[in-house]
mmCIF file of C-alpha atoms in Angstrom:
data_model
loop_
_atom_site.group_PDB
_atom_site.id
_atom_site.type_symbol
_atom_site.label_atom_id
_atom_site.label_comp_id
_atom_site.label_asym_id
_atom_site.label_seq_id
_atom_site.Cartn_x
_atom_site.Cartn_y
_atom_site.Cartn_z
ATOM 1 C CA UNK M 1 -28.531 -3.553 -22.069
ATOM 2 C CA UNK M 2 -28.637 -4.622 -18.625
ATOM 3 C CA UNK M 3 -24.933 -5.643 -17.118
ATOM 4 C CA UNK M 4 -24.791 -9.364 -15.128
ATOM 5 C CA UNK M 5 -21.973 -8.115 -13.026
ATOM 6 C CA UNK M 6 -23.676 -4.852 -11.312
ATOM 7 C CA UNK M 7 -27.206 -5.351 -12.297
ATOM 8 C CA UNK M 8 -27.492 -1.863 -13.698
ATOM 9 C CA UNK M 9 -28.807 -0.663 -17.154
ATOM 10 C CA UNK M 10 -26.575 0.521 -18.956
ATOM 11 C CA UNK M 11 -26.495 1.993 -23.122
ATOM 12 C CA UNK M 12 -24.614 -0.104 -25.966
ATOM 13 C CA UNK M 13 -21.525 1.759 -25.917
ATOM 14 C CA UNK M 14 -20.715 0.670 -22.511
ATOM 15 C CA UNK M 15 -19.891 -2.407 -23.665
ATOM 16 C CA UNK M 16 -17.370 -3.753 -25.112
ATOM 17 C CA UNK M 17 -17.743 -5.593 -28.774
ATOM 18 C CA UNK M 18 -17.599 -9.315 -29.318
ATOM 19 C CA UNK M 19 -18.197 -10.635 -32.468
ATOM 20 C CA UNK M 20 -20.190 -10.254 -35.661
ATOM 21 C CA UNK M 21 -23.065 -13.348 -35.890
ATOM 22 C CA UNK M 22 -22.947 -14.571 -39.426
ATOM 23 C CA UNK M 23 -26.457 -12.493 -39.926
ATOM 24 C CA UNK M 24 -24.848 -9.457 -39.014
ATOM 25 C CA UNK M 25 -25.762 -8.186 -35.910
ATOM 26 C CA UNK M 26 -23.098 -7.688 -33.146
ATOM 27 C CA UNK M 27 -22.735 -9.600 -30.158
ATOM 28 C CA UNK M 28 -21.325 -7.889 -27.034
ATOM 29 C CA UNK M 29 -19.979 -8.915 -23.692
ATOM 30 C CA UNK M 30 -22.527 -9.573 -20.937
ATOM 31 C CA UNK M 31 -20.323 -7.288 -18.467
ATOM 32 C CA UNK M 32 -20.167 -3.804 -19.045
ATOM 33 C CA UNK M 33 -16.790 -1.824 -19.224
ATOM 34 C CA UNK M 34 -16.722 -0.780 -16.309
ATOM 35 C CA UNK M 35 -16.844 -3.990 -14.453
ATOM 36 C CA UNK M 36 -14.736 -5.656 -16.716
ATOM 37 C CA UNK M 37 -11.872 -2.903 -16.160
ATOM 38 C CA UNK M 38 -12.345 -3.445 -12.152
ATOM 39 C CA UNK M 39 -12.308 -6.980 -12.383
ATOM 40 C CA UNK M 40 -9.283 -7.373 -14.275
ATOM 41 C CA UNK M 41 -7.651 -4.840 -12.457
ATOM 42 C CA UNK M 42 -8.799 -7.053 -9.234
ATOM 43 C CA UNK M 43 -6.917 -9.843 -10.852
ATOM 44 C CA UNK M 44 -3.543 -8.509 -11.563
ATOM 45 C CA UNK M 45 -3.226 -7.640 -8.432
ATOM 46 C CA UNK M 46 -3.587 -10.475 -7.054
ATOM 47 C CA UNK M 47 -0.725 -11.871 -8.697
ATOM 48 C CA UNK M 48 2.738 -12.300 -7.137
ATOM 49 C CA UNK M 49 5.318 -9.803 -9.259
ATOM 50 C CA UNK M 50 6.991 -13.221 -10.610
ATOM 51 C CA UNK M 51 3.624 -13.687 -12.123
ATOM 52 C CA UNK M 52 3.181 -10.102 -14.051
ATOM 53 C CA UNK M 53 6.632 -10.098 -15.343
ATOM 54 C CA UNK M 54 6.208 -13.301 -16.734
ATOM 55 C CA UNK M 55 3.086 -12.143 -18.021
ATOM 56 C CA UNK M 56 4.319 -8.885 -19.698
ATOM 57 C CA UNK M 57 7.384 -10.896 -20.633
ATOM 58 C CA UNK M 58 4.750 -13.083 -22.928
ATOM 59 C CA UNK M 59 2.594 -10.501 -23.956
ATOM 60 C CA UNK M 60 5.581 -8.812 -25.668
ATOM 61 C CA UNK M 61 6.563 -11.812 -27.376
ATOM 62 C CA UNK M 62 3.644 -12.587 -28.940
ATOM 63 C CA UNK M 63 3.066 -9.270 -30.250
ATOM 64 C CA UNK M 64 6.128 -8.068 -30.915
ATOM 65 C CA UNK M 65 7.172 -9.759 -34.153
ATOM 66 C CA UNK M 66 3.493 -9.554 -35.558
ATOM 67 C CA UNK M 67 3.309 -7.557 -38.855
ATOM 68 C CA UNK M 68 0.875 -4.940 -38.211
ATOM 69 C CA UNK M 69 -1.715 -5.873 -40.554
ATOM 70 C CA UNK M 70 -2.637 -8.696 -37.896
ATOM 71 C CA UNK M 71 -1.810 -6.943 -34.685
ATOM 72 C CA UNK M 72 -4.141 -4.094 -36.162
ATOM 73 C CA UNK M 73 -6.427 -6.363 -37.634
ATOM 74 C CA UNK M 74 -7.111 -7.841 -34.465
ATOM 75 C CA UNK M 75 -8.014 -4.525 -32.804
ATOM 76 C CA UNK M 76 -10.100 -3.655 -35.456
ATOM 77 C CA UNK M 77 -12.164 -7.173 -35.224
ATOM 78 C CA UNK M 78 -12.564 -6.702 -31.554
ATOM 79 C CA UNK M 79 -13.529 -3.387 -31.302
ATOM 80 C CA UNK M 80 -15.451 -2.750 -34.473
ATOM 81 C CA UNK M 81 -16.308 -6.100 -36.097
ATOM 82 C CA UNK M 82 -14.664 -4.903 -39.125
ATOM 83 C CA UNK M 83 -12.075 -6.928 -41.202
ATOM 84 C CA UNK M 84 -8.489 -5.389 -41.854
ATOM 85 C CA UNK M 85 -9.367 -5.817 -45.709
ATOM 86 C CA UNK M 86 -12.278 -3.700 -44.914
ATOM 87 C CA UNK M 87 -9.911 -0.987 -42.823
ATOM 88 C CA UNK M 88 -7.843 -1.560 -46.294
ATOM 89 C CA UNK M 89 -10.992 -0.443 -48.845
ATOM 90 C CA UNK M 90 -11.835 1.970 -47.292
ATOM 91 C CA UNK M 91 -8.193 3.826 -46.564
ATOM 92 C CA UNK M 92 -7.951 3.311 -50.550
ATOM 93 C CA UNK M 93 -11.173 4.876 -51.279
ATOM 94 C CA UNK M 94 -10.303 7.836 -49.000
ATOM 95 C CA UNK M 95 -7.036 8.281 -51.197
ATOM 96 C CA UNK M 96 -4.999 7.657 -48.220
ATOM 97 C CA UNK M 97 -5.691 11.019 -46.649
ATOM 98 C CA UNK M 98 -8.264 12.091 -43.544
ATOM 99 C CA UNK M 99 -11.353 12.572 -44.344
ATOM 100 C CA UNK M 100 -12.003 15.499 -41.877
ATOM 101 C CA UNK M 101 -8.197 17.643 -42.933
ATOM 102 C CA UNK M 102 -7.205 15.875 -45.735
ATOM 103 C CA UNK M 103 -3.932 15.079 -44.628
ATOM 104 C CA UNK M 104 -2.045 12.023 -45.713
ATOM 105 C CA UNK M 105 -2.996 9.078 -43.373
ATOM 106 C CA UNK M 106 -1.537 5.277 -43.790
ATOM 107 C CA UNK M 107 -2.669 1.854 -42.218
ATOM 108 C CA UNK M 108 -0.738 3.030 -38.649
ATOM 109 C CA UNK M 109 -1.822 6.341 -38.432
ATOM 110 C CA UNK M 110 -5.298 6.107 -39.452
ATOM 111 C CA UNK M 111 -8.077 5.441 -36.689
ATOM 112 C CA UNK M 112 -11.426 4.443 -37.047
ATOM 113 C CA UNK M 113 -13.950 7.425 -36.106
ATOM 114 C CA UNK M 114 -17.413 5.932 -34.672
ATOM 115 C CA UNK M 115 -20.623 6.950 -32.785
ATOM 116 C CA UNK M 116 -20.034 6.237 -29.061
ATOM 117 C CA UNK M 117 -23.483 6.235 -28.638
ATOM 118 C CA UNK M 118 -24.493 3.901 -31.383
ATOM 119 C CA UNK M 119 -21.097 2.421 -32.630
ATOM 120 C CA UNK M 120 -21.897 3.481 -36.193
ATOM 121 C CA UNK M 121 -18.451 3.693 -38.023
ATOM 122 C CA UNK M 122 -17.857 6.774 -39.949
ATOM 123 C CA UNK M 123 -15.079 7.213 -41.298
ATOM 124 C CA UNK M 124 -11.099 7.197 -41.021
ATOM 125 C CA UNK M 125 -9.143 10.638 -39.346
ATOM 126 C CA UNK M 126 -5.698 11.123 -38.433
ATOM 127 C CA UNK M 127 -5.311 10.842 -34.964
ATOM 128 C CA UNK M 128 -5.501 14.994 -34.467
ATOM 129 C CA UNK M 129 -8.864 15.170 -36.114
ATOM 130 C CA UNK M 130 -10.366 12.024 -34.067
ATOM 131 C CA UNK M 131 -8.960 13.293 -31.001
ATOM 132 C CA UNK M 132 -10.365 17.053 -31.387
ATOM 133 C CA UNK M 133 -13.474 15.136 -32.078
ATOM 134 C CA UNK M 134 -13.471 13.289 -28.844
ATOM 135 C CA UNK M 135 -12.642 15.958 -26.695
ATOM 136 C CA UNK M 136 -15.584 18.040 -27.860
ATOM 137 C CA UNK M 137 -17.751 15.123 -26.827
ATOM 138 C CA UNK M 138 -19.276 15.202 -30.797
ATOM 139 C CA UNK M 139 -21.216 18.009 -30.133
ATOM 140 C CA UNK M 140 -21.402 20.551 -32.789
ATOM 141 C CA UNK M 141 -22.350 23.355 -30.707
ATOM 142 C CA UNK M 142 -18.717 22.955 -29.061
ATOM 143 C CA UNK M 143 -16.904 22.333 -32.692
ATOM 144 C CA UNK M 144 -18.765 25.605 -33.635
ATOM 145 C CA UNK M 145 -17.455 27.531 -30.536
ATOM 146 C CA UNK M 146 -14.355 26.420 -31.242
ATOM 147 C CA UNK M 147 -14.458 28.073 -34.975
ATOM 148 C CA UNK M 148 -15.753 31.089 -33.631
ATOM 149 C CA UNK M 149 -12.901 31.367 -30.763
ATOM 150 C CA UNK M 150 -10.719 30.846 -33.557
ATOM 151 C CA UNK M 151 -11.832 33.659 -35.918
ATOM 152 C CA UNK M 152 -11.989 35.878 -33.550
ATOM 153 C CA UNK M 153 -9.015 35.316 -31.383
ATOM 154 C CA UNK M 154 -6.967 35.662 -34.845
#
């Protein structure tokens, strides 16, 4: 995908998700990530400190007496197209527990493992097993270090 804002081409996963068309396929922003981040950075900067903590001030109110079901289902629309009823299946057909450890996991604690390369979902983790995931970059020759280290080290 080729970003309007610097002109460079740039893969999928560097930008952020949009919407689901009603024939499925995803729409994303025409701004990468990257540009998005600096531009909105750019922007509350440039506003006077009356301005952010009446905009913080806001924020919080909207969000704050939300039930979770649609402050989370809004996260998971925006950045994986997915309904909260789907987030909801799929916890229950996972028996409420990670699918990587096993441990128990609940609507809060779950997170939504995907391909940062492709943006395939996989499936839910507790927030340890996503995040040792993440910092191995998904590469299995790391995970497998890692094992070895372990074995060996106890």
């Amino acid at each position: 995908m080729k970003c309007k804002s610097c002109n460079k081409n740039k893969n999928q996963a560097e930008f952020y998700f949009k919407y689901t068309k009603k024939d499925g396929t995803k729409k994303y922003h025409n701004s990468c990530k990257s540009c998005i981040c600096t531009k909105s950075l750019k922007r509350y900067s440039d506003l006077s400190p009356k301005q952010k903590e009446l905009r913080h001030k806001r924020s919080s109110e909207l969000t704050r007496n939300k039930p979770l079901s649609v402050r989370k289902g809004y996260r998971l629309r925006h950045r994986f197209g997915i309904e909260y009823s789907t987030f909801e299946e799929w916890l229950k057909e996972q028996n409420y527990k990670c699918y990587i450890c096993h441990e128990a996991i609940d609507e809060n604690s779950a997170r939504v493992d995907h391909n940062h390369t492709t943006g395939k979902i996989r499936k839910l983790l507790c927030n340890g097993c996503n995040v040792v995931l993440g910092h191995s970059r998904e590469k299995i020759s790391v995970l497998e270090n890692c094992i070895r280290y372990i074995r060996e080290c106890n």
